[in-house]
PDB file of C-alpha atoms in Angstrom:
ATOM      1  CA  UNK A  29       1.828 -15.617  11.938  1.00 32.00           C
ATOM      2  CA  UNK A  30       4.558 -17.924  13.242  1.00 32.00           C
ATOM      3  CA  UNK A  31       8.221 -16.996  13.122  1.00 35.00           C
ATOM      4  CA  UNK A  32      10.747 -19.584  11.996  1.00 35.00           C
ATOM      5  CA  UNK A  33      14.401 -19.616  13.020  1.00 32.00           C
ATOM      6  CA  UNK A  34      16.653 -17.899  10.512  1.00 38.00           C
ATOM      7  CA  UNK A  35      19.979 -18.292  12.286  1.00 43.00           C
ATOM      8  CA  UNK A  36      21.192 -20.823   9.716  1.00 42.00           C
ATOM      9  CA  UNK A  37      19.250 -20.101   6.514  1.00 46.00           C
ATOM     10  CA  UNK A  38      21.530 -22.203   4.335  1.00 46.00           C
ATOM     11  CA  UNK A  39      20.984 -25.528   6.101  1.00 50.00           C
ATOM     12  CA  UNK A  40      18.959 -28.328   4.526  1.00 51.00           C
ATOM     13  CA  UNK A  41      15.737 -26.290   4.595  1.00 54.00           C
ATOM     14  CA  UNK A  42      15.161 -23.880   1.687  1.00 56.00           C
ATOM     15  CA  UNK A  43      15.983 -20.216   2.256  1.00 67.00           C
ATOM     16  CA  UNK A  44      12.786 -18.328   3.101  1.00 88.00           C
ATOM     17  CA  UNK A  45      12.321 -14.573   3.012  1.00 85.00           C
ATOM     18  CA  UNK A  46       8.895 -15.082   4.563  1.00 86.00           C
ATOM     19  CA  UNK A  47      10.511 -16.672   7.621  1.00 89.00           C
ATOM     20  CA  UNK A  48      12.887 -13.705   7.940  1.00 85.00           C
ATOM     21  CA  UNK A  49       9.959 -11.286   7.602  1.00 84.00           C
ATOM     22  CA  UNK A  50       8.094 -13.122  10.360  1.00 84.00           C
ATOM     23  CA  UNK A  51      11.186 -13.004  12.569  1.00 89.00           C
ATOM     24  CA  UNK A  52      11.596  -9.250  12.108  1.00 84.00           C
ATOM     25  CA  UNK A  53       7.944  -8.570  12.931  1.00 83.00           C
ATOM     26  CA  UNK A  54       8.127 -10.739  16.030  1.00 86.00           C
ATOM     27  CA  UNK A  55      11.241  -8.981  17.314  1.00 88.00           C
ATOM     28  CA  UNK A  56      10.075  -5.473  16.332  1.00 83.00           C
ATOM     29  CA  UNK A  57       6.323  -5.138  16.976  1.00 85.00           C
ATOM     30  CA  UNK A  58       4.704  -2.398  14.910  1.00 83.00           C
ATOM     31  CA  UNK A  59       7.169  -2.639  12.040  1.00 87.00           C
ATOM     32  CA  UNK A  60       5.759  -3.456   8.628  1.00 88.00           C
ATOM     33  CA  UNK A  61       7.702  -5.972   6.572  1.00 92.00           C
ATOM     34  CA  UNK A  62       6.985  -6.546   2.877  1.00 94.00           C
ATOM     35  CA  UNK A  63       8.674  -8.629   0.187  1.00 94.00           C
ATOM     36  CA  UNK A  64       8.835  -7.003  -3.240  1.00 93.00           C
ATOM     37  CA  UNK A  65      11.003  -8.234  -6.089  1.00 91.00           C
ATOM     38  CA  UNK A  66      12.670 -10.695  -3.757  1.00 89.00           C
ATOM     39  CA  UNK A  67      13.769  -7.901  -1.374  1.00 90.00           C
ATOM     40  CA  UNK A  68      12.636  -7.175   2.165  1.00 91.00           C
ATOM     41  CA  UNK A  69      11.177  -3.710   2.768  1.00 90.00           C
ATOM     42  CA  UNK A  70      11.014  -2.807   6.465  1.00 90.00           C
ATOM     43  CA  UNK A  71       9.018   0.252   7.555  1.00 87.00           C
ATOM     44  CA  UNK A  72       8.941   1.597  11.119  1.00 85.00           C
ATOM     45  CA  UNK A  73       5.683   2.260  12.943  1.00 86.00           C
ATOM     46  CA  UNK A  74       3.808   5.204  11.387  1.00 88.00           C
ATOM     47  CA  UNK A  75       3.572   8.522  13.207  1.00 91.00           C
ATOM     48  CA  UNK A  76       0.348  10.313  14.147  1.00 94.00           C
ATOM     49  CA  UNK A  77       0.251  12.567  11.034  1.00 95.00           C
ATOM     50  CA  UNK A  78       0.504   9.438   8.854  1.00 94.00           C
ATOM     51  CA  UNK A  79      -2.496   7.944  10.639  1.00 94.00           C
ATOM     52  CA  UNK A  80      -4.338  11.264  10.466  1.00 94.00           C
ATOM     53  CA  UNK A  81      -3.875  11.417   6.689  1.00 94.00           C
ATOM     54  CA  UNK A  82      -5.301   7.902   6.371  1.00 95.00           C
ATOM     55  CA  UNK A  83      -8.364   8.843   8.404  1.00 94.00           C
ATOM     56  CA  UNK A  84      -8.885  11.952   6.258  1.00 93.00           C
ATOM     57  CA  UNK A  85      -8.741   9.758   3.172  1.00 95.00           C
ATOM     58  CA  UNK A  86     -11.117   7.103   4.451  1.00 96.00           C
ATOM     59  CA  UNK A  87     -13.867   9.659   5.047  1.00 96.00           C
ATOM     60  CA  UNK A  88     -14.561  10.568   1.364  1.00 96.00           C
ATOM     61  CA  UNK A  89     -14.327   6.919   0.283  1.00 97.00           C
ATOM     62  CA  UNK A  90     -16.827   5.824   2.909  1.00 97.00           C
ATOM     63  CA  UNK A  91     -19.065   8.867   2.285  1.00 97.00           C
ATOM     64  CA  UNK A  92     -19.188   7.880  -1.407  1.00 97.00           C
ATOM     65  CA  UNK A  93     -20.621   4.497  -0.417  1.00 97.00           C
ATOM     66  CA  UNK A  94     -17.540   2.394  -1.144  1.00 98.00           C
ATOM     67  CA  UNK A  95     -17.683   0.592   2.195  1.00 97.00           C
ATOM     68  CA  UNK A  96     -20.791  -1.488   1.657  1.00 95.00           C
ATOM     69  CA  UNK A  97     -22.107  -4.621  -0.027  1.00 95.00           C
ATOM     70  CA  UNK A  98     -20.052  -4.419  -3.254  1.00 97.00           C
ATOM     71  CA  UNK A  99     -16.771  -2.912  -2.067  1.00 98.00           C
ATOM     72  CA  UNK A 100     -14.940  -2.322   1.193  1.00 98.00           C
ATOM     73  CA  UNK A 101     -12.446   0.311   2.353  1.00 98.00           C
ATOM     74  CA  UNK A 102      -9.756  -1.372   4.474  1.00 97.00           C
ATOM     75  CA  UNK A 103      -6.346  -0.664   5.989  1.00 96.00           C
ATOM     76  CA  UNK A 104      -3.199  -2.798   6.038  1.00 94.00           C
ATOM     77  CA  UNK A 105      -4.470  -5.714   3.936  1.00 96.00           C
ATOM     78  CA  UNK A 106      -1.837  -7.930   2.330  1.00 97.00           C
ATOM     79  CA  UNK A 107      -1.679  -7.927  -1.476  1.00 98.00           C
ATOM     80  CA  UNK A 108      -0.096 -10.985  -3.118  1.00 97.00           C
ATOM     81  CA  UNK A 109       2.280  -9.860  -5.883  1.00 97.00           C
ATOM     82  CA  UNK A 110       3.321 -11.578  -9.139  1.00 95.00           C
ATOM     83  CA  UNK A 111       6.868 -10.177  -8.871  1.00 91.00           C
ATOM     84  CA  UNK A 112       8.314 -13.157  -6.972  1.00 91.00           C
ATOM     85  CA  UNK A 113       7.349 -16.460  -5.314  1.00 91.00           C
ATOM     86  CA  UNK A 114       7.140 -14.924  -1.823  1.00 94.00           C
ATOM     87  CA  UNK A 115       6.279 -11.348  -2.794  1.00 95.00           C
ATOM     88  CA  UNK A 116       3.551  -9.407  -1.058  1.00 96.00           C
ATOM     89  CA  UNK A 117       2.857  -5.786  -0.072  1.00 97.00           C
ATOM     90  CA  UNK A 118       0.754  -4.268   2.689  1.00 96.00           C
ATOM     91  CA  UNK A 119      -0.767  -1.029   1.364  1.00 97.00           C
ATOM     92  CA  UNK A 120      -1.867   1.604   3.869  1.00 96.00           C
ATOM     93  CA  UNK A 121      -5.394   1.745   2.430  1.00 98.00           C
ATOM     94  CA  UNK A 122      -7.288  -0.238  -0.189  1.00 98.00           C
ATOM     95  CA  UNK A 123     -10.633  -0.391  -1.936  1.00 98.00           C
ATOM     96  CA  UNK A 124     -11.435  -4.046  -2.587  1.00 98.00           C
ATOM     97  CA  UNK A 125     -14.296  -6.203  -3.772  1.00 98.00           C
ATOM     98  CA  UNK A 126     -16.538  -7.192  -0.876  1.00 98.00           C
ATOM     99  CA  UNK A 127     -15.822 -10.881  -1.534  1.00 98.00           C
ATOM    100  CA  UNK A 128     -12.125 -10.423  -0.701  1.00 98.00           C
ATOM    101  CA  UNK A 129     -12.301 -13.314   1.791  1.00 97.00           C
ATOM    102  CA  UNK A 130     -12.806 -15.657  -1.169  1.00 98.00           C
ATOM    103  CA  UNK A 131      -9.489 -14.505  -2.675  1.00 98.00           C
ATOM    104  CA  UNK A 132      -7.119 -15.429   0.151  1.00 97.00           C
ATOM    105  CA  UNK A 133      -3.773 -16.747  -1.137  1.00 96.00           C
ATOM    106  CA  UNK A 134      -1.438 -17.223   1.858  1.00 90.00           C
ATOM    107  CA  UNK A 135       0.570 -15.335   4.473  1.00 87.00           C
ATOM    108  CA  UNK A 136      -2.391 -12.999   5.143  1.00 90.00           C
ATOM    109  CA  UNK A 137      -2.299 -11.789   1.530  1.00 96.00           C
ATOM    110  CA  UNK A 138      -5.024 -11.753  -1.115  1.00 98.00           C
ATOM    111  CA  UNK A 139      -5.170 -12.100  -4.895  1.00 98.00           C
ATOM    112  CA  UNK A 140      -4.716  -8.709  -6.617  1.00 98.00           C
ATOM    113  CA  UNK A 141      -7.775  -9.408  -8.789  1.00 98.00           C
ATOM    114  CA  UNK A 142     -10.031  -8.120  -5.994  1.00 98.00           C
ATOM    115  CA  UNK A 143      -8.160  -4.834  -5.463  1.00 98.00           C
ATOM    116  CA  UNK A 144      -9.653  -1.763  -7.150  1.00 98.00           C
ATOM    117  CA  UNK A 145      -7.364   0.833  -5.560  1.00 98.00           C
ATOM    118  CA  UNK A 146      -4.282   0.858  -3.357  1.00 98.00           C
ATOM    119  CA  UNK A 147      -2.998   3.887  -1.485  1.00 98.00           C
ATOM    120  CA  UNK A 148       0.247   4.653   0.303  1.00 97.00           C
ATOM    121  CA  UNK A 149       1.066   7.551   2.621  1.00 96.00           C
ATOM    122  CA  UNK A 150       4.817   8.076   2.515  1.00 94.00           C
ATOM    123  CA  UNK A 151       7.089   7.720   5.524  1.00 87.00           C
ATOM    124  CA  UNK A 152      10.894   7.777   5.705  1.00 82.00           C
ATOM    125  CA  UNK A 153      11.048   5.204   2.898  1.00 80.00           C
ATOM    126  CA  UNK A 154       9.162   7.441   0.445  1.00 87.00           C
ATOM    127  CA  UNK A 155      11.283   6.299  -2.514  1.00 89.00           C
ATOM    128  CA  UNK A 156       9.848   2.779  -2.192  1.00 92.00           C
ATOM    129  CA  UNK A 157       6.305   4.134  -2.575  1.00 94.00           C
ATOM    130  CA  UNK A 158       7.253   6.225  -5.612  1.00 94.00           C
ATOM    131  CA  UNK A 159       9.343   3.623  -7.444  1.00 93.00           C
ATOM    132  CA  UNK A 160       9.468   0.042  -6.128  1.00 93.00           C
ATOM    133  CA  UNK A 161       5.761  -0.198  -5.361  1.00 96.00           C
ATOM    134  CA  UNK A 162       4.740   1.559  -8.579  1.00 96.00           C
ATOM    135  CA  UNK A 163       6.324  -1.252 -10.581  1.00 95.00           C
ATOM    136  CA  UNK A 164       4.916  -3.972  -8.323  1.00 97.00           C
ATOM    137  CA  UNK A 165       1.344  -2.661  -8.249  1.00 98.00           C
ATOM    138  CA  UNK A 166       1.381  -2.141 -12.013  1.00 97.00           C
ATOM    139  CA  UNK A 167       2.495  -5.739 -12.566  1.00 97.00           C
ATOM    140  CA  UNK A 168      -0.299  -6.836 -10.226  1.00 98.00           C
ATOM    141  CA  UNK A 169      -2.691  -4.880 -12.492  1.00 98.00           C
ATOM    142  CA  UNK A 170      -4.120  -2.794  -9.658  1.00 98.00           C
ATOM    143  CA  UNK A 171      -6.290  -0.269 -11.573  1.00 98.00           C
ATOM    144  CA  UNK A 172      -5.585   2.813  -9.420  1.00 98.00           C
ATOM    145  CA  UNK A 173      -2.591   3.610  -7.213  1.00 98.00           C
ATOM    146  CA  UNK A 174      -2.508   6.750  -5.054  1.00 98.00           C
ATOM    147  CA  UNK A 175       0.537   8.099  -3.213  1.00 97.00           C
ATOM    148  CA  UNK A 176       0.287  10.832  -0.620  1.00 97.00           C
ATOM    149  CA  UNK A 177       3.826  12.222  -0.891  1.00 96.00           C
ATOM    150  CA  UNK A 178       4.295  13.975   2.435  1.00 94.00           C
ATOM    151  CA  UNK A 179       7.935  14.862   1.722  1.00 92.00           C
ATOM    152  CA  UNK A 180       7.164  16.868  -1.437  1.00 94.00           C
ATOM    153  CA  UNK A 181       3.551  17.720  -0.522  1.00 96.00           C
ATOM    154  CA  UNK A 182       2.022  16.175  -3.623  1.00 97.00           C
ATOM    155  CA  UNK A 183      -0.660  13.611  -4.460  1.00 97.00           C
ATOM    156  CA  UNK A 184       0.261  11.100  -7.160  1.00 97.00           C
ATOM    157  CA  UNK A 185      -2.551   9.404  -9.097  1.00 98.00           C
ATOM    158  CA  UNK A 186      -1.502   6.448 -11.253  1.00 98.00           C
ATOM    159  CA  UNK A 187      -3.950   4.627 -13.508  1.00 98.00           C
ATOM    160  CA  UNK A 188      -4.035   2.202 -16.450  1.00 97.00           C
ATOM    161  CA  UNK A 189      -1.381  -0.395 -15.533  1.00 97.00           C
ATOM    162  CA  UNK A 190       0.611  -1.638 -18.531  1.00 96.00           C
ATOM    163  CA  UNK A 191       3.261  -4.238 -17.772  1.00 94.00           C
ATOM    164  CA  UNK A 192       5.433  -2.878 -14.958  1.00 91.00           C
ATOM    165  CA  UNK A 193       4.365   0.766 -15.432  1.00 95.00           C
ATOM    166  CA  UNK A 194       1.250   2.883 -15.212  1.00 98.00           C
ATOM    167  CA  UNK A 195       0.334   4.519 -18.511  1.00 98.00           C
ATOM    168  CA  UNK A 196      -1.031   7.574 -16.703  1.00 98.00           C
ATOM    169  CA  UNK A 197       0.783   9.250 -13.819  1.00 97.00           C
ATOM    170  CA  UNK A 198      -0.485  12.645 -12.722  1.00 97.00           C
ATOM    171  CA  UNK A 199       0.894  14.742  -9.875  1.00 98.00           C
ATOM    172  CA  UNK A 200      -1.392  17.144  -8.013  1.00 98.00           C
ATOM    173  CA  UNK A 201      -0.493  20.009  -5.686  1.00 97.00           C
ATOM    174  CA  UNK A 202      -2.397  21.639  -2.807  1.00 97.00           C
ATOM    175  CA  UNK A 203      -5.179  23.845  -4.146  1.00 97.00           C
ATOM    176  CA  UNK A 204      -6.303  21.192  -6.632  1.00 98.00           C
ATOM    177  CA  UNK A 205      -9.139  18.719  -6.390  1.00 97.00           C
ATOM    178  CA  UNK A 206      -8.878  15.271  -7.925  1.00 97.00           C
ATOM    179  CA  UNK A 207     -11.752  13.099  -9.108  1.00 97.00           C
ATOM    180  CA  UNK A 208     -10.809   9.427  -9.194  1.00 97.00           C
ATOM    181  CA  UNK A 209     -12.065   7.134 -11.952  1.00 95.00           C
ATOM    182  CA  UNK A 210     -15.385   5.454 -11.248  1.00 95.00           C
ATOM    183  CA  UNK A 211     -13.795   2.060 -11.916  1.00 93.00           C
ATOM    184  CA  UNK A 212     -13.179   1.900  -8.157  1.00 97.00           C
ATOM    185  CA  UNK A 213     -16.947   1.680  -7.679  1.00 96.00           C
ATOM    186  CA  UNK A 214     -18.033   5.317  -7.894  1.00 96.00           C
ATOM    187  CA  UNK A 215     -16.485   8.738  -8.429  1.00 94.00           C
ATOM    188  CA  UNK A 216     -14.614  10.127  -5.420  1.00 97.00           C
ATOM    189  CA  UNK A 217     -13.290  13.688  -5.295  1.00 97.00           C
ATOM    190  CA  UNK A 218     -10.307  14.465  -3.067  1.00 97.00           C
ATOM    191  CA  UNK A 219      -9.105  17.841  -1.788  1.00 97.00           C
ATOM    192  CA  UNK A 220      -5.300  17.672  -2.144  1.00 97.00           C
ATOM    193  CA  UNK A 221      -4.592  20.481   0.325  1.00 96.00           C
ATOM    194  CA  UNK A 222      -6.750  18.869   3.019  1.00 95.00           C
ATOM    195  CA  UNK A 223      -4.987  15.519   2.616  1.00 95.00           C
ATOM    196  CA  UNK A 224      -1.475  16.967   2.569  1.00 95.00           C
ATOM    197  CA  UNK A 225      -2.224  19.166   5.594  1.00 95.00           C
ATOM    198  CA  UNK A 226      -3.521  16.177   7.557  1.00 94.00           C
ATOM    199  CA  UNK A 227      -0.217  14.387   6.947  1.00 95.00           C
ATOM    200  CA  UNK A 228       1.912  17.210   8.375  1.00 93.00           C
ATOM    201  CA  UNK A 229       2.939  17.587  11.998  1.00 89.00           C
ATOM    202  CA  UNK A 230       0.812  20.072  13.918  1.00 87.00           C
ATOM    203  CA  UNK A 231       2.607  23.206  15.116  1.00 79.00           C
ATOM    204  CA  UNK A 232       3.259  23.094  18.840  1.00 69.00           C
TER     205      UNK A 232
END
């Protein structure tokens, strides 16, 4: 991904948020930069508990057979969004159709038609995952959106996108188990307490 100069964005060349995003990522390796609703969202490098929660989540998806010939379980794949001409997000984890390579759009992002589930594990910018991205993923018609809310120790399950909202939004606490809809490829049951615990810092 090449970075263009953004020192004089109002010269003859059109103003480009994508160029600014590329510049930020080049100057700050490890940062994630997304464009949603015409706004830049910049997220610092995730900590170890964030990564641990993702690993704990991948295991049941893979064990259920979702990483195979029909679907794949992937991390950090760009999702092209209909919310603006340069908009894209980079979910922490996705379940996608196995032919995702055929749905490349641009800027390392893919058409939302091949996404069956997107998942975010919250960091310091947890409000973006619980508001901004809810609207964006709903507009992209992603069937299932999961949020591991580490701040409030909850698992959000959003289904049935309708315009810029999800018709169903359920919040689950530790002690509950959640069975996801089989529209993602098969039924997957998640242990909320196990996921939330994985996302917390270990006691020293």
